[in-house]
mmCIF file with all atom_site columns, C-alpha atoms in Angstrom:
data_model
loop_
_atom_site.group_PDB
_atom_site.id
_atom_site.type_symbol
_atom_site.label_atom_id
_atom_site.label_alt_id
_atom_site.label_comp_id
_atom_site.label_asym_id
_atom_site.label_entity_id
_atom_site.label_seq_id
_atom_site.pdbx_PDB_ins_code
_atom_site.Cartn_x
_atom_site.Cartn_y
_atom_site.Cartn_z
_atom_site.occupancy
_atom_site.B_iso_or_equiv
_atom_site.pdbx_formal_charge
_atom_site.auth_seq_id
_atom_site.auth_comp_id
_atom_site.auth_asym_id
_atom_site.auth_atom_id
_atom_site.pdbx_PDB_model_num
ATOM 1   C CA . TYR A 1 1   ? 3.578   126.942 -178.504 1.00 0.00 ? 710 TYR A CA 1
ATOM 2   C CA . THR A 1 2   ? 5.633   123.818 -178.157 1.00 0.00 ? 711 THR A CA 1
ATOM 3   C CA . THR A 1 3   ? 4.876   123.404 -174.690 1.00 0.00 ? 712 THR A CA 1
ATOM 4   C CA . TRP A 1 4   ? 1.361   123.687 -175.440 1.00 0.00 ? 713 TRP A CA 1
ATOM 5   C CA . VAL A 1 5   ? 1.462   120.933 -178.581 1.00 0.00 ? 714 VAL A CA 1
ATOM 6   C CA . HIS A 1 6   ? 3.008   118.588 -176.108 1.00 0.00 ? 715 HIS A CA 1
ATOM 7   C CA . GLN A 1 7   ? 0.623   119.326 -173.186 1.00 0.00 ? 716 GLN A CA 1
ATOM 8   C CA . ILE A 1 8   ? -2.670  118.848 -175.816 1.00 0.00 ? 717 ILE A CA 1
ATOM 9   C CA . LYS A 1 9   ? -1.306  115.719 -176.654 1.00 0.00 ? 718 LYS A CA 1
ATOM 10  C CA . THR A 1 10  ? -2.196  114.220 -173.222 1.00 0.00 ? 719 THR A CA 1
ATOM 11  C CA . PRO A 1 11  ? -5.861  114.799 -173.251 1.00 0.00 ? 720 PRO A CA 1
ATOM 12  C CA . ILE A 1 12  ? -5.946  113.547 -176.966 1.00 0.00 ? 721 ILE A CA 1
ATOM 13  C CA . SER A 1 13  ? -4.651  110.211 -175.898 1.00 0.00 ? 722 SER A CA 1
ATOM 14  C CA . THR A 1 14  ? -6.708  110.068 -172.835 1.00 0.00 ? 723 THR A CA 1
ATOM 15  C CA . MET A 1 15  ? -10.137 110.513 -175.246 1.00 0.00 ? 724 MET A CA 1
ATOM 16  C CA . LYS A 1 16  ? -8.662  108.097 -177.799 1.00 0.00 ? 725 LYS A CA 1
ATOM 17  C CA . MET A 1 17  ? -8.070  105.298 -175.011 1.00 0.00 ? 726 MET A CA 1
ATOM 18  C CA . ILE A 1 18  ? -11.742 105.977 -174.042 1.00 0.00 ? 727 ILE A CA 1
ATOM 19  C CA . LEU A 1 19  ? -13.305 105.619 -177.340 1.00 0.00 ? 728 LEU A CA 1
ATOM 20  C CA . GLU A 1 20  ? -11.412 102.551 -178.340 1.00 0.00 ? 729 GLU A CA 1
ATOM 21  C CA . SER A 1 21  ? -12.515 100.827 -175.162 1.00 0.00 ? 730 SER A CA 1
ATOM 22  C CA . GLU A 1 22  ? -15.878 100.442 -176.776 1.00 0.00 ? 731 GLU A CA 1
ATOM 23  C CA . ASP A 1 23  ? -16.615 99.588  -180.572 1.00 0.00 ? 732 ASP A CA 1
ATOM 24  C CA . THR A 1 24  ? -19.773 101.532 -181.921 1.00 0.00 ? 733 THR A CA 1
ATOM 25  C CA . ASP A 1 25  ? -20.662 103.646 -184.913 1.00 0.00 ? 734 ASP A CA 1
ATOM 26  C CA . GLU A 1 26  ? -20.663 106.860 -182.631 1.00 0.00 ? 735 GLU A CA 1
ATOM 27  C CA . HIS A 1 27  ? -17.104 106.033 -181.198 1.00 0.00 ? 736 HIS A CA 1
ATOM 28  C CA . ARG A 1 28  ? -15.320 104.925 -184.570 1.00 0.00 ? 737 ARG A CA 1
ATOM 29  C CA . GLU A 1 29  ? -16.939 108.512 -185.822 1.00 0.00 ? 738 GLU A CA 1
ATOM 30  C CA . LEU A 1 30  ? -15.558 110.146 -182.714 1.00 0.00 ? 739 LEU A CA 1
ATOM 31  C CA . LEU A 1 31  ? -12.238 108.723 -183.439 1.00 0.00 ? 740 LEU A CA 1
ATOM 32  C CA . ALA A 1 32  ? -11.842 109.609 -186.920 1.00 0.00 ? 741 ALA A CA 1
ATOM 33  C CA . GLU A 1 33  ? -12.687 113.645 -185.995 1.00 0.00 ? 742 GLU A CA 1
ATOM 34  C CA . LEU A 1 34  ? -10.090 112.843 -183.213 1.00 0.00 ? 743 LEU A CA 1
ATOM 35  C CA . PHE A 1 35  ? -7.217  111.356 -185.310 1.00 0.00 ? 744 PHE A CA 1
ATOM 36  C CA . ARG A 1 36  ? -7.730  114.643 -187.745 1.00 0.00 ? 745 ARG A CA 1
ATOM 37  C CA . ILE A 1 37  ? -7.111  116.901 -184.428 1.00 0.00 ? 746 ILE A CA 1
ATOM 38  C CA . GLU A 1 38  ? -4.147  114.628 -183.772 1.00 0.00 ? 747 GLU A CA 1
ATOM 39  C CA . GLN A 1 39  ? -2.871  115.372 -187.321 1.00 0.00 ? 748 GLN A CA 1
ATOM 40  C CA . TYR A 1 40  ? -3.358  119.385 -187.133 1.00 0.00 ? 749 TYR A CA 1
ATOM 41  C CA . VAL A 1 41  ? -1.309  119.037 -183.495 1.00 0.00 ? 750 VAL A CA 1
ATOM 42  C CA . GLU A 1 42  ? 1.646   117.464 -185.572 1.00 0.00 ? 751 GLU A CA 1
ATOM 43  C CA . MET A 1 43  ? 1.280   119.475 -188.116 1.00 0.00 ? 752 MET A CA 1
ATOM 44  C CA . VAL A 1 44  ? 1.937   122.813 -185.587 1.00 0.00 ? 753 VAL A CA 1
ATOM 45  C CA . LEU A 1 45  ? 4.651   121.170 -184.144 1.00 0.00 ? 754 LEU A CA 1
ATOM 46  C CA . SER A 1 46  ? 6.145   120.023 -187.347 1.00 0.00 ? 755 SER A CA 1
ATOM 47  C CA . TYR A 1 47  ? 6.191   123.992 -188.436 1.00 0.00 ? 756 TYR A CA 1
ATOM 48  C CA . LEU A 1 48  ? 7.614   125.081 -185.299 1.00 0.00 ? 757 LEU A CA 1
ATOM 49  C CA . ARG A 1 49  ? 10.480  122.684 -185.722 1.00 0.00 ? 758 ARG A CA 1
ATOM 50  C CA . LEU A 1 50  ? 10.746  123.971 -188.841 1.00 0.00 ? 759 LEU A CA 1
ATOM 51  C CA . GLY A 1 51  ? 11.711  127.456 -187.282 1.00 0.00 ? 760 GLY A CA 1
ATOM 52  C CA . SER A 1 52  ? 13.878  126.297 -184.562 1.00 0.00 ? 761 SER A CA 1
ATOM 53  C CA . GLU A 1 53  ? 17.578  126.693 -184.817 1.00 0.00 ? 762 GLU A CA 1
ATOM 54  C CA . HIS A 1 54  ? 18.727  123.508 -183.570 1.00 0.00 ? 763 HIS A CA 1
ATOM 55  C CA . SER A 1 55  ? 17.930  120.383 -186.379 1.00 0.00 ? 764 SER A CA 1
ATOM 56  C CA . ASP A 1 56  ? 17.194  116.988 -185.398 1.00 0.00 ? 765 ASP A CA 1
ATOM 57  C CA . TYR A 1 57  ? 17.617  115.296 -188.534 1.00 0.00 ? 766 TYR A CA 1
ATOM 58  C CA . VAL A 1 58  ? 19.044  111.621 -188.435 1.00 0.00 ? 767 VAL A CA 1
ATOM 59  C CA . PHE A 1 59  ? 20.129  111.025 -191.830 1.00 0.00 ? 768 PHE A CA 1
ATOM 60  C CA . LYS A 1 60  ? 21.222  107.386 -193.005 1.00 0.00 ? 769 LYS A CA 1
ATOM 61  C CA . GLU A 1 61  ? 20.105  104.707 -195.272 1.00 0.00 ? 770 GLU A CA 1
ATOM 62  C CA . TYR A 1 62  ? 16.661  103.655 -194.666 1.00 0.00 ? 771 TYR A CA 1
ATOM 63  C CA . ASP A 1 63  ? 14.328  100.690 -196.357 1.00 0.00 ? 772 ASP A CA 1
ATOM 64  C CA . LEU A 1 64  ? 11.798  103.049 -198.097 1.00 0.00 ? 773 LEU A CA 1
ATOM 65  C CA . ASP A 1 65  ? 9.167   100.184 -198.183 1.00 0.00 ? 774 ASP A CA 1
ATOM 66  C CA . LYS A 1 66  ? 9.244   100.369 -193.949 1.00 0.00 ? 775 LYS A CA 1
ATOM 67  C CA . ILE A 1 67  ? 8.666   103.989 -194.286 1.00 0.00 ? 776 ILE A CA 1
ATOM 68  C CA . ILE A 1 68  ? 5.670   103.980 -196.556 1.00 0.00 ? 777 ILE A CA 1
ATOM 69  C CA . LYS A 1 69  ? 4.001   101.080 -194.483 1.00 0.00 ? 778 LYS A CA 1
ATOM 70  C CA . GLN A 1 70  ? 4.190   102.684 -191.297 1.00 0.00 ? 779 GLN A CA 1
ATOM 71  C CA . ALA A 1 71  ? 2.307   105.555 -193.286 1.00 0.00 ? 780 ALA A CA 1
ATOM 72  C CA . ILE A 1 72  ? -0.438  103.530 -194.551 1.00 0.00 ? 781 ILE A CA 1
ATOM 73  C CA . HIS A 1 73  ? -0.685  101.723 -191.265 1.00 0.00 ? 782 HIS A CA 1
ATOM 74  C CA . LYS A 1 74  ? -1.559  105.115 -189.707 1.00 0.00 ? 783 LYS A CA 1
ATOM 75  C CA . TYR A 1 75  ? -4.099  106.008 -192.279 1.00 0.00 ? 784 TYR A CA 1
ATOM 76  C CA . ALA A 1 76  ? -5.498  102.588 -192.726 1.00 0.00 ? 785 ALA A CA 1
ATOM 77  C CA . PRO A 1 77  ? -8.629  103.579 -190.574 1.00 0.00 ? 786 PRO A CA 1
ATOM 78  C CA . GLN A 1 78  ? -9.454  106.333 -192.520 1.00 0.00 ? 787 GLN A CA 1
ATOM 79  C CA . PHE A 1 79  ? -8.998  104.365 -195.885 1.00 0.00 ? 788 PHE A CA 1
ATOM 80  C CA . VAL A 1 80  ? -11.805 101.618 -194.464 1.00 0.00 ? 789 VAL A CA 1
ATOM 81  C CA . ARG A 1 81  ? -13.992 104.666 -192.988 1.00 0.00 ? 790 ARG A CA 1
ATOM 82  C CA . ARG A 1 82  ? -13.568 106.443 -196.366 1.00 0.00 ? 791 ARG A CA 1
ATOM 83  C CA . ARG A 1 83  ? -14.063 103.612 -198.765 1.00 0.00 ? 792 ARG A CA 1
ATOM 84  C CA . ILE A 1 84  ? -10.870 104.185 -200.375 1.00 0.00 ? 793 ILE A CA 1
ATOM 85  C CA . ARG A 1 85  ? -9.010  101.464 -202.101 1.00 0.00 ? 794 ARG A CA 1
ATOM 86  C CA . LEU A 1 86  ? -4.921  101.095 -201.674 1.00 0.00 ? 795 LEU A CA 1
ATOM 87  C CA . GLU A 1 87  ? -2.705  100.110 -204.424 1.00 0.00 ? 796 GLU A CA 1
ATOM 88  C CA . TYR A 1 88  ? 0.855   99.832  -203.204 1.00 0.00 ? 797 TYR A CA 1
ATOM 89  C CA . THR A 1 89  ? 3.840   97.931  -205.075 1.00 0.00 ? 798 THR A CA 1
ATOM 90  C CA . PRO A 1 90  ? 6.813   97.723  -202.536 1.00 0.00 ? 799 PRO A CA 1
ATOM 91  C CA . THR A 1 91  ? 9.678   99.515  -203.768 1.00 0.00 ? 800 THR A CA 1
ATOM 92  C CA . ASN A 1 92  ? 12.523  97.295  -202.590 1.00 0.00 ? 801 ASN A CA 1
ATOM 93  C CA . VAL A 1 93  ? 14.929  100.260 -202.341 1.00 0.00 ? 802 VAL A CA 1
ATOM 94  C CA . LYS A 1 94  ? 16.807  101.829 -199.642 1.00 0.00 ? 803 LYS A CA 1
ATOM 95  C CA . VAL A 1 95  ? 17.199  105.684 -199.844 1.00 0.00 ? 804 VAL A CA 1
ATOM 96  C CA . LEU A 1 96  ? 19.257  108.055 -197.510 1.00 0.00 ? 805 LEU A CA 1
ATOM 97  C CA . THR A 1 97  ? 16.663  110.069 -195.739 1.00 0.00 ? 806 THR A CA 1
ATOM 98  C CA . ASP A 1 98  ? 15.302  111.210 -192.076 1.00 0.00 ? 807 ASP A CA 1
ATOM 99  C CA . GLU A 1 99  ? 12.962  108.549 -191.475 1.00 0.00 ? 808 GLU A CA 1
ATOM 100 C CA . LYS A 1 100 ? 10.740  110.489 -188.823 1.00 0.00 ? 809 LYS A CA 1
ATOM 101 C CA . TRP A 1 101 ? 10.450  113.500 -191.323 1.00 0.00 ? 810 TRP A CA 1
ATOM 102 C CA . LEU A 1 102 ? 9.875   111.682 -194.488 1.00 0.00 ? 811 LEU A CA 1
ATOM 103 C CA . SER A 1 103 ? 7.189   109.590 -192.666 1.00 0.00 ? 812 SER A CA 1
ATOM 104 C CA . PHE A 1 104 ? 5.489   112.975 -191.796 1.00 0.00 ? 813 PHE A CA 1
ATOM 105 C CA . ILE A 1 105 ? 5.264   113.954 -195.624 1.00 0.00 ? 814 ILE A CA 1
ATOM 106 C CA . LEU A 1 106 ? 4.105   110.711 -196.928 1.00 0.00 ? 815 LEU A CA 1
ATOM 107 C CA . GLY A 1 107 ? 1.289   111.344 -194.023 1.00 0.00 ? 816 GLY A CA 1
ATOM 108 C CA . GLN A 1 108 ? 0.502   114.584 -195.350 1.00 0.00 ? 817 GLN A CA 1
ATOM 109 C CA . LEU A 1 109 ? -0.163  113.475 -198.690 1.00 0.00 ? 818 LEU A CA 1
ATOM 110 C CA . LEU A 1 110 ? -2.147  110.265 -197.630 1.00 0.00 ? 819 LEU A CA 1
ATOM 111 C CA . SER A 1 111 ? -3.979  112.952 -196.013 1.00 0.00 ? 820 SER A CA 1
ATOM 112 C CA . ASN A 1 112 ? -4.781  115.329 -198.834 1.00 0.00 ? 821 ASN A CA 1
ATOM 113 C CA . SER A 1 113 ? -5.708  112.114 -200.751 1.00 0.00 ? 822 SER A CA 1
ATOM 114 C CA . VAL A 1 114 ? -7.906  111.046 -198.423 1.00 0.00 ? 823 VAL A CA 1
ATOM 115 C CA . LYS A 1 115 ? -9.511  114.711 -197.715 1.00 0.00 ? 824 LYS A CA 1
ATOM 116 C CA . TYR A 1 116 ? -10.483 115.614 -201.490 1.00 0.00 ? 825 TYR A CA 1
ATOM 117 C CA . LYS A 1 117 ? -11.480 112.192 -202.577 1.00 0.00 ? 826 LYS A CA 1
ATOM 118 C CA . ARG A 1 118 ? -14.647 112.344 -204.559 1.00 0.00 ? 827 ARG A CA 1
ATOM 119 C CA . GLU A 1 119 ? -18.215 110.336 -203.851 1.00 0.00 ? 828 GLU A CA 1
ATOM 120 C CA . GLU A 1 120 ? -17.648 107.633 -206.447 1.00 0.00 ? 829 GLU A CA 1
ATOM 121 C CA . GLU A 1 121 ? -15.096 104.827 -206.103 1.00 0.00 ? 830 GLU A CA 1
ATOM 122 C CA . ALA A 1 122 ? -11.727 106.251 -204.719 1.00 0.00 ? 831 ALA A CA 1
ATOM 123 C CA . CYS A 1 123 ? -8.237  104.943 -205.088 1.00 0.00 ? 832 CYS A CA 1
ATOM 124 C CA . ILE A 1 124 ? -4.771  105.942 -203.931 1.00 0.00 ? 833 ILE A CA 1
ATOM 125 C CA . ARG A 1 125 ? -1.841  104.230 -205.508 1.00 0.00 ? 834 ARG A CA 1
ATOM 126 C CA . ILE A 1 126 ? 1.646   104.524 -204.104 1.00 0.00 ? 835 ILE A CA 1
ATOM 127 C CA . ARG A 1 127 ? 4.357   103.417 -206.407 1.00 0.00 ? 836 ARG A CA 1
ATOM 128 C CA . SER A 1 128 ? 8.014   103.847 -207.437 1.00 0.00 ? 837 SER A CA 1
ATOM 129 C CA . SER A 1 129 ? 10.709  103.846 -210.628 1.00 0.00 ? 838 SER A CA 1
ATOM 130 C CA . ARG A 1 130 ? 14.009  104.107 -211.184 1.00 0.00 ? 839 ARG A CA 1
ATOM 131 C CA . THR A 1 131 ? 14.896  107.338 -213.268 1.00 0.00 ? 840 THR A CA 1
ATOM 132 C CA . SER A 1 132 ? 18.664  108.661 -214.271 1.00 0.00 ? 841 SER A CA 1
ATOM 133 C CA . ARG A 1 133 ? 18.387  110.816 -211.369 1.00 0.00 ? 842 ARG A CA 1
ATOM 134 C CA . GLY A 1 134 ? 17.532  108.100 -208.897 1.00 0.00 ? 843 GLY A CA 1
ATOM 135 C CA . THR A 1 135 ? 14.694  106.914 -207.041 1.00 0.00 ? 844 THR A CA 1
ATOM 136 C CA . LEU A 1 136 ? 11.234  108.413 -207.841 1.00 0.00 ? 845 LEU A CA 1
ATOM 137 C CA . LEU A 1 137 ? 8.368   107.496 -205.730 1.00 0.00 ? 846 LEU A CA 1
ATOM 138 C CA . SER A 1 138 ? 4.633   108.731 -206.380 1.00 0.00 ? 847 SER A CA 1
ATOM 139 C CA . VAL A 1 139 ? 1.725   108.975 -204.401 1.00 0.00 ? 848 VAL A CA 1
ATOM 140 C CA . TRP A 1 140 ? -1.349  109.313 -206.949 1.00 0.00 ? 849 TRP A CA 1
ATOM 141 C CA . ASP A 1 141 ? -5.259  109.438 -206.518 1.00 0.00 ? 850 ASP A CA 1
ATOM 142 C CA . ASN A 1 142 ? -8.418  109.879 -208.281 1.00 0.00 ? 851 ASN A CA 1
ATOM 143 C CA . GLY A 1 143 ? -9.721  112.439 -206.392 1.00 0.00 ? 852 GLY A CA 1
ATOM 144 C CA . MET A 1 144 ? -10.965 116.035 -206.890 1.00 0.00 ? 853 MET A CA 1
ATOM 145 C CA . GLY A 1 145 ? -7.830  116.800 -208.797 1.00 0.00 ? 854 GLY A CA 1
ATOM 146 C CA . ILE A 1 146 ? -6.259  120.494 -208.969 1.00 0.00 ? 855 ILE A CA 1
ATOM 147 C CA . GLN A 1 147 ? -7.304  123.320 -211.496 1.00 0.00 ? 856 GLN A CA 1
ATOM 148 C CA . LYS A 1 148 ? -4.550  124.497 -213.697 1.00 0.00 ? 857 LYS A CA 1
ATOM 149 C CA . ALA A 1 149 ? -4.405  127.895 -212.070 1.00 0.00 ? 858 ALA A CA 1
ATOM 150 C CA . ASP A 1 150 ? -3.734  126.716 -208.559 1.00 0.00 ? 859 ASP A CA 1
ATOM 151 C CA . LEU A 1 151 ? -1.313  124.123 -209.534 1.00 0.00 ? 860 LEU A CA 1
ATOM 152 C CA . PRO A 1 152 ? 1.695   125.975 -209.577 1.00 0.00 ? 861 PRO A CA 1
ATOM 153 C CA . ARG A 1 153 ? 1.094   127.548 -205.857 1.00 0.00 ? 862 ARG A CA 1
ATOM 154 C CA . ILE A 1 154 ? -0.071  124.432 -203.968 1.00 0.00 ? 863 ILE A CA 1
ATOM 155 C CA . PHE A 1 155 ? 3.562   124.376 -202.199 1.00 0.00 ? 864 PHE A CA 1
ATOM 156 C CA . GLU A 1 156 ? 3.041   128.285 -201.133 1.00 0.00 ? 865 GLU A CA 1
ATOM 157 C CA . HIS A 1 157 ? 2.691   129.117 -197.442 1.00 0.00 ? 866 HIS A CA 1
ATOM 158 C CA . SER A 1 158 ? -0.983  129.110 -196.296 1.00 0.00 ? 867 SER A CA 1
ATOM 159 C CA . PHE A 1 159 ? -2.208  128.682 -200.087 1.00 0.00 ? 868 PHE A CA 1
ATOM 160 C CA . THR A 1 160 ? -5.708  126.918 -200.245 1.00 0.00 ? 869 THR A CA 1
ATOM 161 C CA . GLY A 1 161 ? -6.672  127.156 -203.657 1.00 0.00 ? 870 GLY A CA 1
ATOM 162 C CA . GLU A 1 162 ? -9.989  126.644 -204.895 1.00 0.00 ? 871 GLU A CA 1
ATOM 163 C CA . ASN A 1 163 ? -10.487 123.008 -203.289 1.00 0.00 ? 872 ASN A CA 1
ATOM 164 C CA . GLY A 1 164 ? -9.336  124.116 -199.894 1.00 0.00 ? 873 GLY A CA 1
ATOM 165 C CA . ARG A 1 165 ? -11.907 127.312 -199.992 1.00 0.00 ? 874 ARG A CA 1
ATOM 166 C CA . ARG A 1 166 ? -14.812 125.078 -201.082 1.00 0.00 ? 875 ARG A CA 1
ATOM 167 C CA . GLY A 1 167 ? -14.287 122.767 -198.105 1.00 0.00 ? 876 GLY A CA 1
ATOM 168 C CA . GLN A 1 168 ? -13.266 125.713 -195.745 1.00 0.00 ? 877 GLN A CA 1
ATOM 169 C CA . SER A 1 169 ? -10.807 123.049 -194.163 1.00 0.00 ? 878 SER A CA 1
ATOM 170 C CA . SER A 1 170 ? -7.767  123.479 -195.405 1.00 0.00 ? 879 SER A CA 1
ATOM 171 C CA . THR A 1 171 ? -4.479  125.370 -193.611 1.00 0.00 ? 880 THR A CA 1
ATOM 172 C CA . GLY A 1 172 ? -2.579  125.347 -196.545 1.00 0.00 ? 881 GLY A CA 1
ATOM 173 C CA . MET A 1 173 ? 0.166   123.992 -194.603 1.00 0.00 ? 882 MET A CA 1
ATOM 174 C CA . GLY A 1 174 ? 0.644   120.460 -195.285 1.00 0.00 ? 883 GLY A CA 1
ATOM 175 C CA . LEU A 1 175 ? 2.252   120.988 -198.926 1.00 0.00 ? 884 LEU A CA 1
ATOM 176 C CA . TYR A 1 176 ? 3.998   124.054 -198.016 1.00 0.00 ? 885 TYR A CA 1
ATOM 177 C CA . LEU A 1 177 ? 5.775   121.866 -195.187 1.00 0.00 ? 886 LEU A CA 1
ATOM 178 C CA . CYS A 1 178 ? 6.161   118.870 -197.657 1.00 0.00 ? 887 CYS A CA 1
ATOM 179 C CA . LYS A 1 179 ? 8.056   121.393 -199.995 1.00 0.00 ? 888 LYS A CA 1
ATOM 180 C CA . LYS A 1 180 ? 10.262  122.639 -197.036 1.00 0.00 ? 889 LYS A CA 1
ATOM 181 C CA . LEU A 1 181 ? 11.461  119.259 -195.433 1.00 0.00 ? 890 LEU A CA 1
ATOM 182 C CA . CYS A 1 182 ? 12.084  118.253 -199.069 1.00 0.00 ? 891 CYS A CA 1
ATOM 183 C CA . HIS A 1 183 ? 14.463  120.773 -199.207 1.00 0.00 ? 892 HIS A CA 1
ATOM 184 C CA . ARG A 1 184 ? 16.335  120.140 -195.986 1.00 0.00 ? 893 ARG A CA 1
ATOM 185 C CA . LEU A 1 185 ? 16.429  116.405 -197.089 1.00 0.00 ? 894 LEU A CA 1
ATOM 186 C CA . GLY A 1 186 ? 17.768  116.988 -200.457 1.00 0.00 ? 895 GLY A CA 1
ATOM 187 C CA . HIS A 1 187 ? 14.725  115.594 -202.203 1.00 0.00 ? 896 HIS A CA 1
ATOM 188 C CA . ARG A 1 188 ? 12.653  116.985 -204.984 1.00 0.00 ? 897 ARG A CA 1
ATOM 189 C CA . ILE A 1 189 ? 8.662   117.102 -204.978 1.00 0.00 ? 898 ILE A CA 1
ATOM 190 C CA . TRP A 1 190 ? 6.310   118.430 -207.480 1.00 0.00 ? 899 TRP A CA 1
ATOM 191 C CA . ALA A 1 191 ? 2.578   117.363 -208.395 1.00 0.00 ? 900 ALA A CA 1
ATOM 192 C CA . GLU A 1 192 ? 0.679   116.903 -211.507 1.00 0.00 ? 901 GLU A CA 1
ATOM 193 C CA . SER A 1 193 ? -2.767  116.899 -211.529 1.00 0.00 ? 902 SER A CA 1
ATOM 194 C CA . GLU A 1 194 ? -6.142  117.647 -213.532 1.00 0.00 ? 903 GLU A CA 1
ATOM 195 C CA . LYS A 1 195 ? -9.264  118.853 -212.219 1.00 0.00 ? 904 LYS A CA 1
ATOM 196 C CA . GLY A 1 196 ? -11.787 115.967 -211.500 1.00 0.00 ? 905 GLY A CA 1
ATOM 197 C CA . VAL A 1 197 ? -9.593  113.442 -212.772 1.00 0.00 ? 906 VAL A CA 1
ATOM 198 C CA . TYR A 1 198 ? -6.608  113.172 -210.613 1.00 0.00 ? 907 TYR A CA 1
ATOM 199 C CA . THR A 1 199 ? -3.586  114.454 -208.643 1.00 0.00 ? 908 THR A CA 1
ATOM 200 C CA . GLU A 1 200 ? -0.033  112.950 -208.320 1.00 0.00 ? 909 GLU A CA 1
ATOM 201 C CA . ILE A 1 201 ? 2.719   113.869 -205.980 1.00 0.00 ? 910 ILE A CA 1
ATOM 202 C CA . PHE A 1 202 ? 6.443   112.726 -206.885 1.00 0.00 ? 911 PHE A CA 1
ATOM 203 C CA . ILE A 1 203 ? 9.272   112.849 -204.314 1.00 0.00 ? 912 ILE A CA 1
ATOM 204 C CA . GLU A 1 204 ? 12.702  112.114 -206.138 1.00 0.00 ? 913 GLU A CA 1
ATOM 205 C CA . PHE A 1 205 ? 15.918  110.753 -204.048 1.00 0.00 ? 914 PHE A CA 1
ATOM 206 C CA . GLY A 1 206 ? 19.067  111.656 -205.711 1.00 0.00 ? 915 GLY A CA 1
ATOM 207 C CA . GLN A 1 207 ? 20.819  109.033 -207.430 1.00 0.00 ? 916 GLN A CA 1
ATOM 208 C CA . ASP A 1 208 ? 23.591  109.087 -204.799 1.00 0.00 ? 917 ASP A CA 1
ATOM 209 C CA . LYS A 1 209 ? 21.321  108.427 -202.300 1.00 0.00 ? 918 LYS A CA 1
ATOM 210 C CA . HIS A 1 210 ? 20.182  105.412 -203.606 1.00 0.00 ? 919 HIS A CA 1
ATOM 211 C CA . THR A 1 211 ? 20.929  101.511 -202.697 1.00 0.00 ? 920 THR A CA 1
ATOM 212 C CA . GLU A 1 212 ? 19.304  98.703  -204.352 1.00 0.00 ? 921 GLU A CA 1
ATOM 213 C CA . MET A 1 213 ? 18.204  95.956  -201.861 1.00 0.00 ? 922 MET A CA 1
ATOM 214 C CA . ALA A 1 214 ? 19.786  92.454  -202.162 1.00 0.00 ? 923 ALA A CA 1
#
């Protein structure tokens, strides 16, 4: 499976280069769909790596804003295409984490916010705060929200919930991978939501893993 994932990346990259050669409405639509394919491939690869006996974690202090901006840049075309307003307040902190895996987690959260937006004016808000336990990062959106009965199960393997079943496009893997990765990174993750109003996902970095930037 790992070999297949790496092989499929080559035609994806080729298609991307061809589509980027001409800026038309059709090409932009196809690029958006190709981007979704890329994210599903990355999800498969991440799932395989989680089950591997060999870990590739690189723990050190990273500028949290740098990781957040990387995720924002990756999803910026989706924000523009779906007319989603982004509100981001710099954190100005460093956290002990793994840059690649935290970037993957944030990407999954942004992907969900894009996928489950409502038709009216959509907004995604990224912000941080200090608690007695450390740094708390949150990704908030005013999308579909999650019904109360589904909320305790959204981090379970293959659980799609009402929203996923309605759209028939959810794998039930994104938040499961986020939960597993946060556990391995030593971070806490949880969600608060109200159906039809908002969803907010929190990631907490331990106090002993926090250093304010000068």
